Coordinates of N, CA and C in Angstrom, one line a residue:
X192 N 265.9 44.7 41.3 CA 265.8 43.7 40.3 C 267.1 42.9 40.2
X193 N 266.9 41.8 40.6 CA 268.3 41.1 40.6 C 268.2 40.0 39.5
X194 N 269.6 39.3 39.0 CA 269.6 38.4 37.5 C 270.8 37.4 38.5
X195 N 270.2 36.4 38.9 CA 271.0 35.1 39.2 C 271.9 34.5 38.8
X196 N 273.0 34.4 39.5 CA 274.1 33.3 38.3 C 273.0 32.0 37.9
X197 N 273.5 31.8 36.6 CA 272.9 30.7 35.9 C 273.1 29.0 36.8
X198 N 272.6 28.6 36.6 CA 272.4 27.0 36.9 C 272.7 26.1 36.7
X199 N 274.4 26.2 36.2 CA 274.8 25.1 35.5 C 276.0 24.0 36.6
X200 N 276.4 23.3 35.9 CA 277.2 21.9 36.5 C 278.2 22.7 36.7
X201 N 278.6 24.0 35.9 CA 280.1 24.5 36.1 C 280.4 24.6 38.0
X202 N 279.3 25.0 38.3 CA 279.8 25.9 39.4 C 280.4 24.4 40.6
X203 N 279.8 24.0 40.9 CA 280.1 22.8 40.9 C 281.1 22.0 40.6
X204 N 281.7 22.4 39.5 CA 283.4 22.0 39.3 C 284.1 22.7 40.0
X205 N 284.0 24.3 39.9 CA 284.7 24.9 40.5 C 284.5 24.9 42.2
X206 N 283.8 24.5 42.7 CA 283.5 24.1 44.3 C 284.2 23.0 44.4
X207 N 284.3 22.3 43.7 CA 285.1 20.5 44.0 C 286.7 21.5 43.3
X208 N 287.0 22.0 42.5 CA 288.6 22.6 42.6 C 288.8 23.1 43.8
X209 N 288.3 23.8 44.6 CA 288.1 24.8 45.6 C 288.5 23.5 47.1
X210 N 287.6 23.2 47.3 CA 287.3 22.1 48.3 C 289.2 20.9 47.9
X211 N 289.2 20.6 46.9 CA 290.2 20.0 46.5 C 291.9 20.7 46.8
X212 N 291.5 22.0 46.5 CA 292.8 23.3 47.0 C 293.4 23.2 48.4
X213 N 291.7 23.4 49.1 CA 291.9 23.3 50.1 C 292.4 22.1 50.8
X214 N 292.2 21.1 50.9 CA 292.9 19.5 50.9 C 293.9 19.5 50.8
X215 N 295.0 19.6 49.9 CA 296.0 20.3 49.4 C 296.9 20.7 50.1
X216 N 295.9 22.2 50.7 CA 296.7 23.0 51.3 C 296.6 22.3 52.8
X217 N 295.7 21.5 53.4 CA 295.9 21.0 54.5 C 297.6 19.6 54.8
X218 N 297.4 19.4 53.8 CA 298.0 18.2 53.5 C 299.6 18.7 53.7
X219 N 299.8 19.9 52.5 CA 301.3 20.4 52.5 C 301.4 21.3 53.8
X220 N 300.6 21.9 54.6 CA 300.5 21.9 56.1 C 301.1 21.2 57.2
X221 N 300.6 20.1 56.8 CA 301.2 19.2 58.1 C 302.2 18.3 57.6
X222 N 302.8 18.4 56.1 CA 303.8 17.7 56.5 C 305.2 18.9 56.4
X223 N 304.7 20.3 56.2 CA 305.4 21.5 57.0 C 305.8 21.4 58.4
X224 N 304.5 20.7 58.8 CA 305.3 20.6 60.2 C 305.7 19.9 61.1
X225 N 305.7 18.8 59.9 CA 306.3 17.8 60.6 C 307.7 18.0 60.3
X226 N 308.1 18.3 59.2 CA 309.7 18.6 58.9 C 310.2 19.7 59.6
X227 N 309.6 20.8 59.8 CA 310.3 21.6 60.8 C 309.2 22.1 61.9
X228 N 309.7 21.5 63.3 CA 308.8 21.1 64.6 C 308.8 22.3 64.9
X229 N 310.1 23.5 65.0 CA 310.2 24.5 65.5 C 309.9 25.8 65.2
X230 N 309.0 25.7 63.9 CA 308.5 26.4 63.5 C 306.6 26.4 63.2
X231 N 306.2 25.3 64.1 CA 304.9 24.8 63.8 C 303.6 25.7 64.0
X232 N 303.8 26.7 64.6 CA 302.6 27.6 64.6 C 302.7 28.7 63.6
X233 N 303.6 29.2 63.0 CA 303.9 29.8 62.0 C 303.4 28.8 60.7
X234 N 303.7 27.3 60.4 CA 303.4 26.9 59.4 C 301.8 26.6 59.6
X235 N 301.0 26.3 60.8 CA 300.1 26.3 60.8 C 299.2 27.4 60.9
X236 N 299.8 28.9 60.9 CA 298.9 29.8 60.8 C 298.7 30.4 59.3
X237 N 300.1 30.0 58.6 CA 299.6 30.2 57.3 C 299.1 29.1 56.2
X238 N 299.3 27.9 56.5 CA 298.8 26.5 56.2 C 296.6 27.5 56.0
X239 N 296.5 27.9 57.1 CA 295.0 27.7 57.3 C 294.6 29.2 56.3
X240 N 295.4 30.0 56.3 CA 294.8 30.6 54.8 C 294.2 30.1 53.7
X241 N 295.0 29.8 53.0 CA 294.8 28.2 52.0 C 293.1 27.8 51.9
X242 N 293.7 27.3 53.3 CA 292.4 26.2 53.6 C 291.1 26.9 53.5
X243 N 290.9 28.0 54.7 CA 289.6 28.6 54.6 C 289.4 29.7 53.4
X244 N 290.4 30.1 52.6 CA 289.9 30.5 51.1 C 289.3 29.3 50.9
X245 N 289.4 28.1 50.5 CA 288.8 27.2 49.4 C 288.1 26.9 49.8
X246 N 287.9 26.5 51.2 CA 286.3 26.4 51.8 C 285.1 27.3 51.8
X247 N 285.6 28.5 51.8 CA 284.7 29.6 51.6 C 284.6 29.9 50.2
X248 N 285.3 29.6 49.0 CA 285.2 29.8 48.1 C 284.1 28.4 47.3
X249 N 284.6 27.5 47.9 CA 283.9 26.4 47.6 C 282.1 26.0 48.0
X250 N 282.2 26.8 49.4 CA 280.8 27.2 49.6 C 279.9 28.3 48.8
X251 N 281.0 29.2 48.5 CA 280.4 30.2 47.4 C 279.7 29.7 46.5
X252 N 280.7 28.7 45.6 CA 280.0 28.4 44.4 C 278.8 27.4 44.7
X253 N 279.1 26.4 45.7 CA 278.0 25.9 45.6 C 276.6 26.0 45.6
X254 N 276.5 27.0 46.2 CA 275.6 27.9 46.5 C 275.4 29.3 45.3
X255 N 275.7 29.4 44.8 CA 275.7 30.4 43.6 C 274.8 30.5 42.6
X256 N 274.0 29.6 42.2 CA 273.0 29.7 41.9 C 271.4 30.3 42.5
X257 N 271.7 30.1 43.6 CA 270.6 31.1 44.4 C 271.0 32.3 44.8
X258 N 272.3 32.9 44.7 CA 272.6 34.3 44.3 C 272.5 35.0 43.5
X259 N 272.3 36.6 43.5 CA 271.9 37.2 42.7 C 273.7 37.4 42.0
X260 N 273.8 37.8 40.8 CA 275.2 37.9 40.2 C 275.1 39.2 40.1
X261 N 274.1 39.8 39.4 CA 273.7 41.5 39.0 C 272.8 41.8 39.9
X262 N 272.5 42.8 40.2 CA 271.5 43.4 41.1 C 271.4 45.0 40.5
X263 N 270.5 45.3 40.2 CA 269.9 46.7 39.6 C 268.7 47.7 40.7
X264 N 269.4 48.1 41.5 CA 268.8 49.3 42.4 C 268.4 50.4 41.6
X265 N 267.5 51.3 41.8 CA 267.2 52.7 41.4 C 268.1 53.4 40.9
X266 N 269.1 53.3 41.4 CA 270.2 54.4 41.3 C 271.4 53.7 41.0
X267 N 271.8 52.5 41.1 CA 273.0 52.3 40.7 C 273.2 50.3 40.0
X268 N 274.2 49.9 39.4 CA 274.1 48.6 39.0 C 275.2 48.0 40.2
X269 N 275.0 46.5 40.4 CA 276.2 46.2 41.1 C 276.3 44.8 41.0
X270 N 277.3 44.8 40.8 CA 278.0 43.0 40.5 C 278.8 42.7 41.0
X271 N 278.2 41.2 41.6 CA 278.5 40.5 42.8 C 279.7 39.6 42.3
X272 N 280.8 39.7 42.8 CA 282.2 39.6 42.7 C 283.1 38.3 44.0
X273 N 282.1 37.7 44.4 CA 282.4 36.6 45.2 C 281.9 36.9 46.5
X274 N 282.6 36.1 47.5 CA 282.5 36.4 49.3 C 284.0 37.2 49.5
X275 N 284.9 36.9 48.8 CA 286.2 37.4 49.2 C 286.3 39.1 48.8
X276 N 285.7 39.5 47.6 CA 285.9 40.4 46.9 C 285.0 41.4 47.4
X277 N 285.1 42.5 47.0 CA 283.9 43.6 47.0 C 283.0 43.8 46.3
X278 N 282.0 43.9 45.9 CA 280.4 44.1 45.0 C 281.1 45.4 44.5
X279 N 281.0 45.3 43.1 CA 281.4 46.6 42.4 C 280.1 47.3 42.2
X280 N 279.6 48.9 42.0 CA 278.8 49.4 42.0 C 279.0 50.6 40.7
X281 N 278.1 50.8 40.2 CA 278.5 51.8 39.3 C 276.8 52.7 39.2
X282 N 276.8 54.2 39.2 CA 275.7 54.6 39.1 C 274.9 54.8 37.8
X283 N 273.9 54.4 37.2 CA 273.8 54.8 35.5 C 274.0 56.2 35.1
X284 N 274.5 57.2 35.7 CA 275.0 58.1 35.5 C 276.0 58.3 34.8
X285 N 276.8 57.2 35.8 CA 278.4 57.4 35.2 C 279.0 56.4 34.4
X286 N 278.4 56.1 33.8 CA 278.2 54.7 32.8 C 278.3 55.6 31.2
X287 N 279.3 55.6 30.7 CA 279.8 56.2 29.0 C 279.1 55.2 28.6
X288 N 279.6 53.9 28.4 CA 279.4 53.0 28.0 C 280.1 51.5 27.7
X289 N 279.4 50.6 27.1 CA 279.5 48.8 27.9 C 280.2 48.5 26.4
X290 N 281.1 47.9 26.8 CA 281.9 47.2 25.3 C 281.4 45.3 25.4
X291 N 280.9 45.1 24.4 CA 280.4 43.5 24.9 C 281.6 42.6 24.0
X292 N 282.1 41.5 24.3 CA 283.1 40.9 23.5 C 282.9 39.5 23.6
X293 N 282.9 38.5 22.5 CA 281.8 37.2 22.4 C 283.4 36.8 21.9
X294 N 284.2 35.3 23.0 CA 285.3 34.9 22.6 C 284.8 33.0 23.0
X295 N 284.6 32.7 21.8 CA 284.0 31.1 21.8 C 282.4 31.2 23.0
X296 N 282.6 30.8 23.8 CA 281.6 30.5 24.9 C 281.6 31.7 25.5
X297 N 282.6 32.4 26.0 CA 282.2 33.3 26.8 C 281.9 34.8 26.6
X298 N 280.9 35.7 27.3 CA 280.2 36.7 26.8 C 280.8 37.9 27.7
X299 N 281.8 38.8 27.7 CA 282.3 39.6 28.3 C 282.0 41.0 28.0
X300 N 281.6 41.5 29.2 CA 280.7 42.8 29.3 C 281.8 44.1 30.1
X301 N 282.2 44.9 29.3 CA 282.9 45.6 30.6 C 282.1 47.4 30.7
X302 N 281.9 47.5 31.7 CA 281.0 48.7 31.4 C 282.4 49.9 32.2
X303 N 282.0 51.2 30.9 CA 283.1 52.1 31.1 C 282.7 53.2 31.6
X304 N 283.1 53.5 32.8 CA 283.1 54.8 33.5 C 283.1 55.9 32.8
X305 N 282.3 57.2 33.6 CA 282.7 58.5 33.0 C 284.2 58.9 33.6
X306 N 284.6 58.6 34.6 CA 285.8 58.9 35.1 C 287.0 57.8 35.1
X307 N 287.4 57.3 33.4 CA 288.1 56.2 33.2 C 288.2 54.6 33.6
X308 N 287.1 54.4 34.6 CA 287.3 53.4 35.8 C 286.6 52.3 34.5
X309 N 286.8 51.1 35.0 CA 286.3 49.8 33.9 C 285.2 49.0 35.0
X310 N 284.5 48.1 35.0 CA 283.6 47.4 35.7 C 283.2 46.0 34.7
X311 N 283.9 44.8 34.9 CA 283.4 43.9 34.1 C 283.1 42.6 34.4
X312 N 281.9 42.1 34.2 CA 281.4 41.2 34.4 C 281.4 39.8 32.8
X313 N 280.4 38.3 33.1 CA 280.6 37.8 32.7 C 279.1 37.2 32.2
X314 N 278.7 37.7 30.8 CA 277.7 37.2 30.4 C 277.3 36.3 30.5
X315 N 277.8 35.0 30.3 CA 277.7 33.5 30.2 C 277.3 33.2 31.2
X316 N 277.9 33.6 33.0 CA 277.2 33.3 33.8 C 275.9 33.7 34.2
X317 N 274.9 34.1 33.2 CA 273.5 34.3 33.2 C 272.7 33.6 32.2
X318 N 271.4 33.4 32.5 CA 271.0 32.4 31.5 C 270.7 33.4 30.2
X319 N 270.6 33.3 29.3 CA 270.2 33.8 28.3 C 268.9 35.2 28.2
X320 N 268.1 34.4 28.6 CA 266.8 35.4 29.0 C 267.3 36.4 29.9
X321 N 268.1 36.1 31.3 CA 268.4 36.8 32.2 C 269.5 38.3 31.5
X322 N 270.4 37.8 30.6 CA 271.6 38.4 30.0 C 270.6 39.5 28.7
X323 N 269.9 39.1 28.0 CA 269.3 39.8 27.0 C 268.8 40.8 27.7
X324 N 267.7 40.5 28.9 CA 267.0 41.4 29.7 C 267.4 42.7 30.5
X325 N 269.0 41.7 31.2 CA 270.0 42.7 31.8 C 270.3 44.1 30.8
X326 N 270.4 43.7 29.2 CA 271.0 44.4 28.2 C 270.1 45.4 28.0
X327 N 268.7 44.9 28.1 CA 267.3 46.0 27.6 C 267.4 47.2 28.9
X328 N 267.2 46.3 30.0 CA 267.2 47.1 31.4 C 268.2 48.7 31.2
X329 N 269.7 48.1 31.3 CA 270.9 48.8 30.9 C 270.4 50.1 30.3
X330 N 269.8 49.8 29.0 CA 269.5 51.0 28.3 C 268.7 51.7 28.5
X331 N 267.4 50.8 28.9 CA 266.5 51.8 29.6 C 266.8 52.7 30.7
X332 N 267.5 52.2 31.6 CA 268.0 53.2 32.9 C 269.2 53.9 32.4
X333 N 269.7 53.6 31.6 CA 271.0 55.0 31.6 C 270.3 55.7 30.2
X334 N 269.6 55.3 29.8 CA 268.8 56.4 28.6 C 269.5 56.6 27.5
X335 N 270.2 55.8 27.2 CA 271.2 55.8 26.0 C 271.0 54.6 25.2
X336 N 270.6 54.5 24.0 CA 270.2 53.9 23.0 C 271.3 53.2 22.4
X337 N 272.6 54.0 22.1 CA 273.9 52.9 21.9 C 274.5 52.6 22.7
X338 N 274.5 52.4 23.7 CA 274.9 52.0 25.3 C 275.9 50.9 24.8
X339 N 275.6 49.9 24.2 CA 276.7 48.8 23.8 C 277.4 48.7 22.6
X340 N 278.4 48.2 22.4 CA 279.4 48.5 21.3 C 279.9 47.1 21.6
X341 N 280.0 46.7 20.3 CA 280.9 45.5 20.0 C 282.2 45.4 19.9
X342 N 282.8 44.8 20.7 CA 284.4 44.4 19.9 C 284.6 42.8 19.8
X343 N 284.8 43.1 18.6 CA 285.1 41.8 17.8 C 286.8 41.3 17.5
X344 N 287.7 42.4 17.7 CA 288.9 41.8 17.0 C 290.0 41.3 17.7
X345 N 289.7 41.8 19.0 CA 290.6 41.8 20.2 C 290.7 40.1 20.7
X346 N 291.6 39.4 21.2 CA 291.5 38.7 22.0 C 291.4 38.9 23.4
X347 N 290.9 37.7 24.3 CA 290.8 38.0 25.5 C 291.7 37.2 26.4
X348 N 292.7 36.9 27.1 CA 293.6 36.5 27.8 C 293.0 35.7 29.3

């Protein structure tokens, strides 16, 4: 059972930052090497880091709406964490429990390990229905009834 990043214009900004980065980084590339000639494959091999992050980042998002964000297997939850990053996994086993924290717009979920470890994702990027559902799901598969806890006082950085 998977829950889609939501469908909004954001992602899309952030693909035009990305794509824009990468520009950027081509730009301060070549005039790296034009100022020092004798160093030009060294500035051009790290010049193209840059570059293919934000192209690949930028195709991420664009495309991100037809991705799954959450994905709920039999046995374990896992949230999709970019192309760059690794898919975090956690088993509802080992799931204590999810602290939710509501700061203006955004809905932050961090679900807490039995063996201290954190796992957190980002409510907002799911549509509403999708996020409410994820929350019922949650409980039903780890069998825990107060599964979520609110924090309200904290800020988030």
């Amino acid at each position: 059972m998977g829950y889609r990043f939501a469908g909004t214009g954001d992602w899309y900004k952030k693909a035009f930052g990305s794509f824009f980065a990468a520009i950027i980084a081509i730009i301060s590339t070549i005039m790296a090497m034009q100022q020092y000639h004798d160093l030009e494959l060294l500035f051009l091999i790290l010049g193209l880091l840059p570059v293919l992050t934000g192209v690949v980042r930028g195709i991420h998002y664009m495309n991100s709406s037809s991705q799954d964000y959450i994905y709920l297997t039999p046995n374990e939850l896992e949230v999709n964490r970019g192309p760059l990053l690794l898919t975090k996994r956690a088993n509802y086993y080992d799931i204590a429990h999810c602290v939710e924290f509501h700061d203006y717009d955004r809905k932050i979920i961090t679900i807490k390990l039995i063996n201290n470890k954190e796992i957190t994702f980002h409510g907002e990027w799911l549509t509403e229905n999708d996020y409410m559902e994820l929350k019922n799901e949650l409980v039903r598969r780890t069998g825990n009834e107060k599964l979520f806890r609110f924090r309200a006082s904290d800020t988030v950085l």
